[in-house]
Short mmCIF file of C-alpha atoms in Angstrom, two decimals:
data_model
loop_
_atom_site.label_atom_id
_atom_site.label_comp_id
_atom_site.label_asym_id
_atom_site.label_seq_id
_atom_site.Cartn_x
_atom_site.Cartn_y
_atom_site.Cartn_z
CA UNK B 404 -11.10 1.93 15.88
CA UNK B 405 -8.95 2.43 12.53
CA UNK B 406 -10.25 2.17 8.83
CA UNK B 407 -8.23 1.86 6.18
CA UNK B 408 -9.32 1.91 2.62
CA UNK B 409 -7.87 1.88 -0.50
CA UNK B 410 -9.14 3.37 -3.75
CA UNK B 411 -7.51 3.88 -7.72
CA UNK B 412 -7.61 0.29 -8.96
CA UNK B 413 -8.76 -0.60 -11.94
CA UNK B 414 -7.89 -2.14 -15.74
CA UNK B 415 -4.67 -0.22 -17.05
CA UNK B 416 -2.81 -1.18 -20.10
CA UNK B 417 0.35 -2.69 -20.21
CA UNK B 418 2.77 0.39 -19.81
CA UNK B 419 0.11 2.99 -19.01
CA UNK B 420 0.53 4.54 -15.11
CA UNK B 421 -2.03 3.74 -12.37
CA UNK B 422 -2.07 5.61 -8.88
CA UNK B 423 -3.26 3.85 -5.78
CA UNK B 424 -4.50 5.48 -3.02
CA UNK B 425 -4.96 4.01 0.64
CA UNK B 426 -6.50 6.59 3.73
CA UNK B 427 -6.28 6.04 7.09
CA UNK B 428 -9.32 7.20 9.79
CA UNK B 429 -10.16 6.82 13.28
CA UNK B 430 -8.62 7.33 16.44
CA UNK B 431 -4.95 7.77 15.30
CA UNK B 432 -2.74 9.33 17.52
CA UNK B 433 0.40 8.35 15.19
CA UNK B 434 1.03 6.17 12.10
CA UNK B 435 4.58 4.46 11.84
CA UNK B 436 5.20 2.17 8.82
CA UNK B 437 2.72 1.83 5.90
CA UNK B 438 2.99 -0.77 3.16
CA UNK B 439 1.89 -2.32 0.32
CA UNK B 440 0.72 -5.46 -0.43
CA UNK B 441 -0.64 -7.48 -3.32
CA UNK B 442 -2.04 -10.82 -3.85
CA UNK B 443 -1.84 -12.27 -7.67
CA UNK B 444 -4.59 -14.74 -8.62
CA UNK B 445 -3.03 -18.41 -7.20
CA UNK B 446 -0.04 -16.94 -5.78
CA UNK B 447 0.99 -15.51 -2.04
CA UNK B 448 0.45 -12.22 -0.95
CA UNK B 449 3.74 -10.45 -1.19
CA UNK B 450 5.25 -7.26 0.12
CA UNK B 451 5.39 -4.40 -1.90
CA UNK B 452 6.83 -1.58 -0.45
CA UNK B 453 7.42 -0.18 2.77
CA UNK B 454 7.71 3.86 3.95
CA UNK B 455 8.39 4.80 7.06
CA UNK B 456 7.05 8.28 9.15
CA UNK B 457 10.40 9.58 8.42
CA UNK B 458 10.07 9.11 4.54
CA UNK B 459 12.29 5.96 4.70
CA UNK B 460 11.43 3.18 1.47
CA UNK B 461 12.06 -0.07 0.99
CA UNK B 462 10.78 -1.77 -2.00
CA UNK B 463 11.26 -5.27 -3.71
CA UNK B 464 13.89 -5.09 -5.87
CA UNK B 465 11.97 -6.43 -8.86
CA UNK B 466 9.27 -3.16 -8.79
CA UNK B 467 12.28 -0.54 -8.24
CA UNK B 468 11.65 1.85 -11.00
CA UNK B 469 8.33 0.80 -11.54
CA UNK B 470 6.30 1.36 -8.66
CA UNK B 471 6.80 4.28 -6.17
CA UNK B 472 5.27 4.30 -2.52
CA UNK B 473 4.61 8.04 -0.87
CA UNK B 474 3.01 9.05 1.85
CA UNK B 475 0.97 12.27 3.00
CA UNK B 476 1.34 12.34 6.97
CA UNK B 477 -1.11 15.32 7.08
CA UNK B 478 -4.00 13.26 5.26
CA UNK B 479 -2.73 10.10 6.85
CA UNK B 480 -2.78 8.39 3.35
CA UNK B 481 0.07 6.48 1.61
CA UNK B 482 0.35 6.02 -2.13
CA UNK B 483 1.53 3.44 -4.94
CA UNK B 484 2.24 5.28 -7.84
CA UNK B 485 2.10 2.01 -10.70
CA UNK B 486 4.52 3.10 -14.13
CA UNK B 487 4.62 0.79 -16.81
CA UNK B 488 3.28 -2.24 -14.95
CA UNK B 489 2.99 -5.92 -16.30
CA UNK B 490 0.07 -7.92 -16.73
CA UNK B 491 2.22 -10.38 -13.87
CA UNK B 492 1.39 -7.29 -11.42
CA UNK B 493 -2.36 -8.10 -11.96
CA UNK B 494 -3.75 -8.76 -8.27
CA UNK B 495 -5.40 -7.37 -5.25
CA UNK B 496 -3.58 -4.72 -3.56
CA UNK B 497 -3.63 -4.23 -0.07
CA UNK B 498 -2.47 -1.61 2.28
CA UNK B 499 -1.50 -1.83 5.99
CA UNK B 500 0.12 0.18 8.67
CA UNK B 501 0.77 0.12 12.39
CA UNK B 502 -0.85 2.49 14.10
CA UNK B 503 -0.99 3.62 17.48
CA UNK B 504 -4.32 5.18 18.74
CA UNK B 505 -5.35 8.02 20.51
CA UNK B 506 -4.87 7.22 24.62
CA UNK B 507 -3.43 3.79 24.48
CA UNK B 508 -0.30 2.36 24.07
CA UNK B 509 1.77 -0.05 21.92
CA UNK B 510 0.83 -0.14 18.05
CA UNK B 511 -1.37 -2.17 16.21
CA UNK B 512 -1.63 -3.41 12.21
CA UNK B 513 -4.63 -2.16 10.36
CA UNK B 514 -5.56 -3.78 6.91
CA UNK B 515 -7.56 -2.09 4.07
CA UNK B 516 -10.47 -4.70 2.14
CA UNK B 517 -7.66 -4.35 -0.85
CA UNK B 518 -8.86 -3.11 -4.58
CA UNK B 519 -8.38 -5.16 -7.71
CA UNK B 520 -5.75 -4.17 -10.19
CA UNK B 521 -5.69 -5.74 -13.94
CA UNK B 522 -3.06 -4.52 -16.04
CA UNK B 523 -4.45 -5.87 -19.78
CA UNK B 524 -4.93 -4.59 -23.08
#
């Protein structure tokens, strides 16, 4: 089995900086695409930003600049680094990524329990 958890949310101001962390553990042979999710109060979760094994990003155009995904292959752990946010990006962040485990084949998505971000003064 795979865990993934996230950790680093919290109440940040209105142009302050928040890091978000999200580990993965378990039987991982390889991890391919992590992302980032959030879901705002009464809205639809929504992609954040993608990164590939390679390094490769893709984020949603309105949070270029703002919010930065990285990733640490050797700790298996992928990053949201949150500058300047908005209290719009209030919400429940989520992390996934498809992972395939140790002896099997194919890949499957693992999803963290998400941690609660409030961006208020």
């Amino acid at each position: 089995q795979v865990q993934l958890v996230e950790s680093g949310g919290g109440l940040v101001q209105p142009g302050g900086s928040l890091r978000l962390s999200c580990a993965a553990s378990g039987n991982i042979a390889e991890i391919y695409d992590m992302r980032w999710y959030r879901r705002a109060l009464g809205k639809e979760r929504e992609l954040v930003a993608i990164i590939g094994s390679n390094g490769r990003i893709k984020s949603l155009d309105s949070m270029k600049g703002r919010f930065t995904i990285s990733r640490d292959n050797i700790k298996n752990t992928v990053y949201l680094q949150m500058t300047s946010p908005k209290p719009e990006d209030t919400g429940v962040y989520y992390c996934n990524a498809d992972v395939q485990s140790l002896g099997k084949l194919g890949t499957l998505t693992f999803w963290g329990p998400g941690t609660q971000v409030t961006v208020s003064s």
